[in-house]
mmCIF file with all atom_site columns, C-alpha atoms in Angstrom:
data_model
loop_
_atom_site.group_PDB
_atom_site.id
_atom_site.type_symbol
_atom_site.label_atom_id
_atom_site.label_alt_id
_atom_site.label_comp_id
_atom_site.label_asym_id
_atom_site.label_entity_id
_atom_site.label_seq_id
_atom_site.pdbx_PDB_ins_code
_atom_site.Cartn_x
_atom_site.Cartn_y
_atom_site.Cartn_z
_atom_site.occupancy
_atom_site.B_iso_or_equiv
_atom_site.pdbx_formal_charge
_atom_site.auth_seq_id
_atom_site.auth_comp_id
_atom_site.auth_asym_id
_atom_site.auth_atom_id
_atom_site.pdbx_PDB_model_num
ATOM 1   C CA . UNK A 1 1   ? -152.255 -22.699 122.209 1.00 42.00 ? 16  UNK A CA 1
ATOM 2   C CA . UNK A 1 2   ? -151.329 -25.369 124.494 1.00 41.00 ? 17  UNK A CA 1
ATOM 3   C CA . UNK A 1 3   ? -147.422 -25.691 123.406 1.00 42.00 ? 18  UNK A CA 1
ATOM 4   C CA . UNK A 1 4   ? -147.134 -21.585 124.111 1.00 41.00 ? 19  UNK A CA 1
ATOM 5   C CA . UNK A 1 5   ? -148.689 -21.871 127.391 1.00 39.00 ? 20  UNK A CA 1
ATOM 6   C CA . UNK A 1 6   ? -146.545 -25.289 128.177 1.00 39.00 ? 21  UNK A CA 1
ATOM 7   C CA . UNK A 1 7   ? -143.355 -22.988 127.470 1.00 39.00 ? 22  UNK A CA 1
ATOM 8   C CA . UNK A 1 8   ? -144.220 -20.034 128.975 1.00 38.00 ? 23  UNK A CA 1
ATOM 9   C CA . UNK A 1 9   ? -144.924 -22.230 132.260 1.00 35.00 ? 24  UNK A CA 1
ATOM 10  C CA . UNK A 1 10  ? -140.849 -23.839 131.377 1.00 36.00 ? 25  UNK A CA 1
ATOM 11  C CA . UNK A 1 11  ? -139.339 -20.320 130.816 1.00 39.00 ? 26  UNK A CA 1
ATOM 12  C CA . UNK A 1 12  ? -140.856 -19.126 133.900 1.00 39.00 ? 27  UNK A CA 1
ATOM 13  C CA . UNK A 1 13  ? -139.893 -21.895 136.085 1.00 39.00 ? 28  UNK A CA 1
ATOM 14  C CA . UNK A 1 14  ? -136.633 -21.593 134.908 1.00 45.00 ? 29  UNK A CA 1
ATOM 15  C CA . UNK A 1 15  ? -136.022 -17.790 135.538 1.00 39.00 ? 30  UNK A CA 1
ATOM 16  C CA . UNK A 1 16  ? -136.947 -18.585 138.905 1.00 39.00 ? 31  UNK A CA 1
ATOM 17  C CA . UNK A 1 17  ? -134.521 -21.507 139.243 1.00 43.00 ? 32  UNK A CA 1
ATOM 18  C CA . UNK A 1 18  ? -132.276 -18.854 138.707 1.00 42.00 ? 33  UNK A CA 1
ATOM 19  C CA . UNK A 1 19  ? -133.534 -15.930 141.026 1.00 44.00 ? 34  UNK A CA 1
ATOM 20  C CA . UNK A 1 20  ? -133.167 -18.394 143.542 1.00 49.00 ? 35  UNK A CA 1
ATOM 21  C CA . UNK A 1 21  ? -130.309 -20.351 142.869 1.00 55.00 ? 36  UNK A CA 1
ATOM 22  C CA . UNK A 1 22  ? -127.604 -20.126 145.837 1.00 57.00 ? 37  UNK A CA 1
ATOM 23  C CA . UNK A 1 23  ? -124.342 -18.971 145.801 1.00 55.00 ? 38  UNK A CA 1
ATOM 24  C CA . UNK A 1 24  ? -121.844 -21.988 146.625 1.00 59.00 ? 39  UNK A CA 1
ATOM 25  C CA . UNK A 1 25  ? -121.934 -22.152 149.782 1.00 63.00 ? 40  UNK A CA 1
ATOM 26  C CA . UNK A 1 26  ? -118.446 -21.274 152.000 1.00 62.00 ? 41  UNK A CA 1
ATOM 27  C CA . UNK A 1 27  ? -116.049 -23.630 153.018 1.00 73.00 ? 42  UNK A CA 1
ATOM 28  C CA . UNK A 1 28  ? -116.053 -25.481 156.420 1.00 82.00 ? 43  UNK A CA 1
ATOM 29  C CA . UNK A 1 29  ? -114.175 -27.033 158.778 1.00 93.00 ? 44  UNK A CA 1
ATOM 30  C CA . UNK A 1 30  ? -110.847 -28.253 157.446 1.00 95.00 ? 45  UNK A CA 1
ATOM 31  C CA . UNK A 1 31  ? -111.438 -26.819 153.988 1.00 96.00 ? 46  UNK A CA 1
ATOM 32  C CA . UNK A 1 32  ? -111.836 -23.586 155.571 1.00 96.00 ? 47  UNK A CA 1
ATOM 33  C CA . UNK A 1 33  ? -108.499 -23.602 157.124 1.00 96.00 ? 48  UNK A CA 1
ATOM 34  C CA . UNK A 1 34  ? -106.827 -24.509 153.965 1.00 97.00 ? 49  UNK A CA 1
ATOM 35  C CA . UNK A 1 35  ? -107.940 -21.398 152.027 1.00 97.00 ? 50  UNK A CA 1
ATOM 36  C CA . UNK A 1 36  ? -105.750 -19.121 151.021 1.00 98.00 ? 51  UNK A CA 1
ATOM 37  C CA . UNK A 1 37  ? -101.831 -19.217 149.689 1.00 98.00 ? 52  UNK A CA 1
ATOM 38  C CA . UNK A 1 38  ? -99.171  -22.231 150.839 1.00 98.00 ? 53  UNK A CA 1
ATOM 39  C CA . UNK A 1 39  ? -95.789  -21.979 149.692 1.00 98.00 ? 54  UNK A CA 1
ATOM 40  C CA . UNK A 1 40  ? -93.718  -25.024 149.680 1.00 98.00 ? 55  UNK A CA 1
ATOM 41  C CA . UNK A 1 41  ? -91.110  -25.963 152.431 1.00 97.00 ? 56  UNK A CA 1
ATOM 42  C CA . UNK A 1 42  ? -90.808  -29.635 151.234 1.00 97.00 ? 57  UNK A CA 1
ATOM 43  C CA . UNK A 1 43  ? -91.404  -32.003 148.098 1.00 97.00 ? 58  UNK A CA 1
ATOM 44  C CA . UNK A 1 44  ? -90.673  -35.386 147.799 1.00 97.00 ? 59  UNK A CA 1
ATOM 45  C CA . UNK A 1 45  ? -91.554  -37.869 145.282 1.00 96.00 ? 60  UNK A CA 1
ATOM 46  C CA . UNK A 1 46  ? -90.571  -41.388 146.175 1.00 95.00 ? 61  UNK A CA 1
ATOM 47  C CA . UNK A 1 47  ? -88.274  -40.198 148.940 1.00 92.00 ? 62  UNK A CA 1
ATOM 48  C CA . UNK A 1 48  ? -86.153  -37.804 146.352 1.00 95.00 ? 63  UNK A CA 1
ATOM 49  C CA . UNK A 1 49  ? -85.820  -34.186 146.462 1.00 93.00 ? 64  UNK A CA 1
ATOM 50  C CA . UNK A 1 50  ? -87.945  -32.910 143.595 1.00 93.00 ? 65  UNK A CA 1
ATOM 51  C CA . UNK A 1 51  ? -87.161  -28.906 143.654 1.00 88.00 ? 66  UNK A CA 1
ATOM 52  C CA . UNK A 1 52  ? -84.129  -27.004 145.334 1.00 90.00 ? 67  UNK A CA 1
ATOM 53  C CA . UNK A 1 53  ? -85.276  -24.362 147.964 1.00 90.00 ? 68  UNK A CA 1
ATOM 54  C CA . UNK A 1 54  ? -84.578  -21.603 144.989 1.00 91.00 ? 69  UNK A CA 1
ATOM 55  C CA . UNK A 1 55  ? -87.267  -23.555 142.800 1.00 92.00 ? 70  UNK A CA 1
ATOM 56  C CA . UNK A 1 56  ? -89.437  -24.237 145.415 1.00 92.00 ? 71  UNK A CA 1
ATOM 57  C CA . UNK A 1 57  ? -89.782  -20.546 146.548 1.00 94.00 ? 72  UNK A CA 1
ATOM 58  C CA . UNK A 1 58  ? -91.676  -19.690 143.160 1.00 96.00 ? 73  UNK A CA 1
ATOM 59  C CA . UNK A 1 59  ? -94.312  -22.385 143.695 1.00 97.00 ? 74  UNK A CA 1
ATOM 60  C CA . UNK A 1 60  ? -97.595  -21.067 145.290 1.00 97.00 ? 75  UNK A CA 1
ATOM 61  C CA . UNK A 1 61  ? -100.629 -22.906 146.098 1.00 98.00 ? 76  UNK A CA 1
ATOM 62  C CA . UNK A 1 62  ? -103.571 -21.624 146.288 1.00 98.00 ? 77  UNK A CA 1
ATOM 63  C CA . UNK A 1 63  ? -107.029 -23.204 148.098 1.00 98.00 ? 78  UNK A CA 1
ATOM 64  C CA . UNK A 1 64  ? -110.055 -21.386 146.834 1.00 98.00 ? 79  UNK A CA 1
ATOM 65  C CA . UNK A 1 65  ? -113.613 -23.144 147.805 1.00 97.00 ? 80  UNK A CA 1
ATOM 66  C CA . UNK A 1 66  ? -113.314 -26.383 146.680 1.00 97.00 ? 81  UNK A CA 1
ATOM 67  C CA . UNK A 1 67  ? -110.481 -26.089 143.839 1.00 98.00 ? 82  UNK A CA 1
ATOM 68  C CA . UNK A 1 68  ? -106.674 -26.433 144.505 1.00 98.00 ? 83  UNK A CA 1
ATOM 69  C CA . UNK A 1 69  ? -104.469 -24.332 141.764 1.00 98.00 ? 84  UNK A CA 1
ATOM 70  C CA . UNK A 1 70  ? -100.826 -24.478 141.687 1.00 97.00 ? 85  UNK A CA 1
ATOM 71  C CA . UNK A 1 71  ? -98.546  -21.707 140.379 1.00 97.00 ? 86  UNK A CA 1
ATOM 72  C CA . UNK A 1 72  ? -94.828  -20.884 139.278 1.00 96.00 ? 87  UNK A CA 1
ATOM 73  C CA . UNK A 1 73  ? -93.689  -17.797 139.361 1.00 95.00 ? 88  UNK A CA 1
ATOM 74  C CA . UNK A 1 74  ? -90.100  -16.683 138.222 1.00 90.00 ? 89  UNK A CA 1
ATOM 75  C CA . UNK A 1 75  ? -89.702  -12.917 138.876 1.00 86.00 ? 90  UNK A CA 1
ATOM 76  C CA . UNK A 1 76  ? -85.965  -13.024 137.990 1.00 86.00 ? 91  UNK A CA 1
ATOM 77  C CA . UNK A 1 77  ? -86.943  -12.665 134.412 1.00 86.00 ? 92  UNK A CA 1
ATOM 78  C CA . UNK A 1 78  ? -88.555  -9.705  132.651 1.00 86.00 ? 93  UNK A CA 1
ATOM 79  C CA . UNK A 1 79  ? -91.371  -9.387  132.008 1.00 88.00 ? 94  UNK A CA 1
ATOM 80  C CA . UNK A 1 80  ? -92.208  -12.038 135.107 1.00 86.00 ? 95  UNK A CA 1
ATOM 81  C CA . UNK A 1 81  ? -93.442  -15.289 134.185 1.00 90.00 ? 96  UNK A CA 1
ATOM 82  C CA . UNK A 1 82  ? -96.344  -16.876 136.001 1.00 94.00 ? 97  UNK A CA 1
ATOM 83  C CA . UNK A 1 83  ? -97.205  -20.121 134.758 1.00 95.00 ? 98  UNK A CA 1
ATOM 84  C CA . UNK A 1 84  ? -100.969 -21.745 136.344 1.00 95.00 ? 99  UNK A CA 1
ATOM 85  C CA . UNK A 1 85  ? -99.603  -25.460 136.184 1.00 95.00 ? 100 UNK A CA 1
ATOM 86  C CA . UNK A 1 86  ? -102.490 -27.362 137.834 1.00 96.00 ? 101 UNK A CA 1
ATOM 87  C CA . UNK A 1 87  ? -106.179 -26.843 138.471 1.00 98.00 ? 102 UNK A CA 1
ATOM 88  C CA . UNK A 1 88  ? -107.795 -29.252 140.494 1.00 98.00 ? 103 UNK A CA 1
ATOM 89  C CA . UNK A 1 89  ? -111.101 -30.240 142.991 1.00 98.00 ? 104 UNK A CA 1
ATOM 90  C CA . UNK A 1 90  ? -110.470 -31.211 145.813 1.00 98.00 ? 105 UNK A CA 1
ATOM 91  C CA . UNK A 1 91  ? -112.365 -33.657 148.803 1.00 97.00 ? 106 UNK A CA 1
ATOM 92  C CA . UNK A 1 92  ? -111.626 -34.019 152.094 1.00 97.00 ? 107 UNK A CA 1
ATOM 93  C CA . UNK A 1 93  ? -112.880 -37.123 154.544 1.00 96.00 ? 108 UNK A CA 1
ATOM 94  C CA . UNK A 1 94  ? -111.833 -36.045 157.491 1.00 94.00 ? 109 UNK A CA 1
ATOM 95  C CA . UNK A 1 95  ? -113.840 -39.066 159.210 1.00 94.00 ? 110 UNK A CA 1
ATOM 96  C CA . UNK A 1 96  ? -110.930 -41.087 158.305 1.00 95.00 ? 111 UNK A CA 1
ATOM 97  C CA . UNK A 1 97  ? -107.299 -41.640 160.251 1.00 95.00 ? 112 UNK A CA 1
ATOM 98  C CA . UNK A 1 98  ? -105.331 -40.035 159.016 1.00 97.00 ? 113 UNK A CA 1
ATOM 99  C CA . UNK A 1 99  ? -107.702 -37.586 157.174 1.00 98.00 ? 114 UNK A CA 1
ATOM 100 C CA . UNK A 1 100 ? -108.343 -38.621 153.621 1.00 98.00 ? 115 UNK A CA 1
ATOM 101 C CA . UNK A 1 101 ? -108.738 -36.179 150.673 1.00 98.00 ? 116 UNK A CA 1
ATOM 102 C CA . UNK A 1 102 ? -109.031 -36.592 147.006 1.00 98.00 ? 117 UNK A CA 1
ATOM 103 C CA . UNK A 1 103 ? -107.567 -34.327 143.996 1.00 98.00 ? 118 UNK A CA 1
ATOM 104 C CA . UNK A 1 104 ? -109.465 -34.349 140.511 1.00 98.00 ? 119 UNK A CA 1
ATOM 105 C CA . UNK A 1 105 ? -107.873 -32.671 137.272 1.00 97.00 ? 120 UNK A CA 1
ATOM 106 C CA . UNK A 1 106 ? -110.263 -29.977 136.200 1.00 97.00 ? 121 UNK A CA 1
ATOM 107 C CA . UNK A 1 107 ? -108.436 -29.266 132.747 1.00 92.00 ? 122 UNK A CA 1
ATOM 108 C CA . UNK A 1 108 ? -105.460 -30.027 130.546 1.00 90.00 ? 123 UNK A CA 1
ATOM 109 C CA . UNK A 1 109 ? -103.966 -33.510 129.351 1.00 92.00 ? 124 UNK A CA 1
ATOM 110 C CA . UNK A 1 110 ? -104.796 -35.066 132.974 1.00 93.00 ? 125 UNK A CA 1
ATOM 111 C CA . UNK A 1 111 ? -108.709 -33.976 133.055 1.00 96.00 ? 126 UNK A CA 1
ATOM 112 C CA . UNK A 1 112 ? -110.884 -36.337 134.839 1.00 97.00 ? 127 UNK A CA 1
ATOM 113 C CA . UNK A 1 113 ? -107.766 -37.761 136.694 1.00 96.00 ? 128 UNK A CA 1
ATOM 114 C CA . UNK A 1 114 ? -107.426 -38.307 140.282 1.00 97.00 ? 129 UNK A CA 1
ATOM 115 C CA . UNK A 1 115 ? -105.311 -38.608 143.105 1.00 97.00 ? 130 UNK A CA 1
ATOM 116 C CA . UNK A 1 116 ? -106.106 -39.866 146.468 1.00 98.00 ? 131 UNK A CA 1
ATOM 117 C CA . UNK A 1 117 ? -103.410 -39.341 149.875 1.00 98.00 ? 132 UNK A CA 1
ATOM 118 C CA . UNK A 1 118 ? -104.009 -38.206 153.682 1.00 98.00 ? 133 UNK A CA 1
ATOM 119 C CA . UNK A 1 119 ? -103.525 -34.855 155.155 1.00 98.00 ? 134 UNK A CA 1
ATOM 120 C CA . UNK A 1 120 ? -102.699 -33.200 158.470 1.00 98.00 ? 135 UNK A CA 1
ATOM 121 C CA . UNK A 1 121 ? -103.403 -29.148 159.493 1.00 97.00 ? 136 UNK A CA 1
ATOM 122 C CA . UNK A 1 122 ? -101.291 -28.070 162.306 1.00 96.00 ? 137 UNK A CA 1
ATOM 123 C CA . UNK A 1 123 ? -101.547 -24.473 162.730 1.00 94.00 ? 138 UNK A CA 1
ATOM 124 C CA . UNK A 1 124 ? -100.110 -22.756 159.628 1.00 96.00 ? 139 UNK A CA 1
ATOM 125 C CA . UNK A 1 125 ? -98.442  -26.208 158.283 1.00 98.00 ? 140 UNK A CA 1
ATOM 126 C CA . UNK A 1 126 ? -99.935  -28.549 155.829 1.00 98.00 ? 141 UNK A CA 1
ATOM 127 C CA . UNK A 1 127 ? -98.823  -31.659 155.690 1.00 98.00 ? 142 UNK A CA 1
ATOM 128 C CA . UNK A 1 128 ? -100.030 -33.917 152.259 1.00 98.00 ? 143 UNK A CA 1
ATOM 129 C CA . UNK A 1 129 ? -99.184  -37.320 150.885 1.00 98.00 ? 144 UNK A CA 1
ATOM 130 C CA . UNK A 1 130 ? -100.466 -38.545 148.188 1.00 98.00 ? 145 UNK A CA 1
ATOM 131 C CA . UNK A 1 131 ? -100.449 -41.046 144.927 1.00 96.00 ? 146 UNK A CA 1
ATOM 132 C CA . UNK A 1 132 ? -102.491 -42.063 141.970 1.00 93.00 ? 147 UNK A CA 1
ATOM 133 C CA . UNK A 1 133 ? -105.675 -43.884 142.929 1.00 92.00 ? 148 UNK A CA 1
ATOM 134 C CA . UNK A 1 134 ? -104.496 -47.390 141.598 1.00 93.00 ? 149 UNK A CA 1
ATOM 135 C CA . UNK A 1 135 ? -102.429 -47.387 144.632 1.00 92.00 ? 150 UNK A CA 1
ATOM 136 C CA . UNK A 1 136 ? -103.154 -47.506 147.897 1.00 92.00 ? 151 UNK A CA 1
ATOM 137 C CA . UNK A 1 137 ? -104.404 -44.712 149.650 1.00 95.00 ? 152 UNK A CA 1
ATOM 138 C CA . UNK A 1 138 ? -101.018 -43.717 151.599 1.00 97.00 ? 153 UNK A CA 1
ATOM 139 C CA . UNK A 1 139 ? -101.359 -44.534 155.463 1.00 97.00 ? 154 UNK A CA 1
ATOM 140 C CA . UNK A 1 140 ? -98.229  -42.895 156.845 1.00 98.00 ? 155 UNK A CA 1
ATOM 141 C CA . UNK A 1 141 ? -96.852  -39.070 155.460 1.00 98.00 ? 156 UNK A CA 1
ATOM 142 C CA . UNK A 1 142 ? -94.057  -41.096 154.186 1.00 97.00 ? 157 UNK A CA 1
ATOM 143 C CA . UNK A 1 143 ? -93.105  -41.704 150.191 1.00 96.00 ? 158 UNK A CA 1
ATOM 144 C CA . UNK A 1 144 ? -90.615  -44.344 149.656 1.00 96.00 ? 159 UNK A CA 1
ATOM 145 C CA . UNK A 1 145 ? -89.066  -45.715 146.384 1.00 95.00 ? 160 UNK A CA 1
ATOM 146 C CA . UNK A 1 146 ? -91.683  -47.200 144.425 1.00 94.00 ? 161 UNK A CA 1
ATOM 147 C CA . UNK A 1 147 ? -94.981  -46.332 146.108 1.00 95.00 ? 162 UNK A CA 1
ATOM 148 C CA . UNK A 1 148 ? -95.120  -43.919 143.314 1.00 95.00 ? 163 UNK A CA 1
ATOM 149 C CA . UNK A 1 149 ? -96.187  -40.917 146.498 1.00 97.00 ? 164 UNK A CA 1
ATOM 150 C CA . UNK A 1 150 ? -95.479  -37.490 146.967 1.00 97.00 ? 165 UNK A CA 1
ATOM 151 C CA . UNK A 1 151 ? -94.762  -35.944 150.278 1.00 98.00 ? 166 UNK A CA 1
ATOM 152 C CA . UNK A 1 152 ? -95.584  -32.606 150.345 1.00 98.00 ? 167 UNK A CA 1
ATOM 153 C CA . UNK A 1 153 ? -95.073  -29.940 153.418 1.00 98.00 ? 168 UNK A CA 1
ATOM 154 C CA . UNK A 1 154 ? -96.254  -26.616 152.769 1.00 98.00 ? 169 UNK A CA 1
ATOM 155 C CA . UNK A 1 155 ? -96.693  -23.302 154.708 1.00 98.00 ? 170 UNK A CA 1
ATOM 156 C CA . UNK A 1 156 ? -99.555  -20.663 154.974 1.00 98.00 ? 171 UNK A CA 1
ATOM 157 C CA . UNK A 1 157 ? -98.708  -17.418 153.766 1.00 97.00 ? 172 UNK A CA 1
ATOM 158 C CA . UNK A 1 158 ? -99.958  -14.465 155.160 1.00 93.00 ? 173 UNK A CA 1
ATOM 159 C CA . UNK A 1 159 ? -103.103 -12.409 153.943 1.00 82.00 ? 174 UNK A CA 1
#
C-alpha cells in the first residue's frame, strides 16, 4: 500500500511540475536586438575573402531566443535548395569590453563545440569576431593570418 501511495504522490508532483512549468522566457537586452534575419555584407577568415557578394547573398542568419542558425539558400536552381548549415547556442557577456559572446554546436559532427569572439550592435549592423576557444578571445574586430578568426559584418533584414 505504501509504494502505490509513494507513486501516486511522484506522478502528481510531476503533472504539476508541468502545469506550471514556464515558457522560456523572451530575450533581453542585446539578445533581443539580435533576433530576427542578418544577411551577410562581409566574411573574413584570417583576413581573406571567404564568399563573393553572389555567395554571400544566399546566406541568412537567423537569431531565435537563444539559438543562432545559419542558412544557404540558392534559388537559381529548381526546385530551390535551402541547406540549414549550422545550429548553435549562443551567450552574450555584455559586461565585458568589447562585449563577449559564446557559440556552442547544438548538432552535427561539431556538437558540443564552441567558439568564443566579441560583438558590437549598431543600429541594424552586427559586427562579430570570433575563433575557437583554444585561442584567445579576440580583442579587436580584426582577423589576421594565423589567429585562426573570423570577421563577420552582417545586416538586419527587415520583418
Amino acid at each position: 500500500m505504501r509504494r502505490v501511495s509513494l507513486a501516486a504522490v511522484a506522478a502528481a508532483l510531476g503533472f504539476l511540475g508541468t502545469v506550471t512549468a514556464q515558457p522560456p522566457a523572451a530575450p533581453a537586452g542585446d539578445l533581443a536586438v539580435m533576433q530576427g534575419n542578418w544577411k551577410p555584407l562581409a566574411i573574413q577568415h584570417e583576413g581573406k575573402s571567404q564568399a563573393p557578394v553572389d555567395e554571400m547573398a544566399k546566406l541568412t542568419a537567423v537569431f531565435d531566443g537563444s539559438e543562432y542558425h545559419l542558412y544557404y539558400a540558392d534559388k537559381s536552381k529548381n526546385p530551390p535548395t535551402v541547406l540549414k548549415l549550422a545550429v548553435m547556442t549562443v551567450a552574450l557577456d555584455p559586461s565585458t569590453r568589447p562585449k563577449g559572446i559564446t557559440f556552442e554546436f547544438a548538432g552535427g559532427n561539431l556538437k558540443g563545440q564552441k567558439r568564443h569572439g566579441i560583438y558590437e550592435v549598431a543600429g541594424n549592423e552586427l559586427k562579430l569576431c570570433y575563433g575557437p576557444v583554444d585561442r584567445p578571445r579576440p580583442t579587436q574586430f580584426v582577423a589576421p593570418a594565423g589567429s585562426g578568426h573570423f570577421l563577420e559584418v552582417w545586416a538586419k533584414q527587415p520583418k
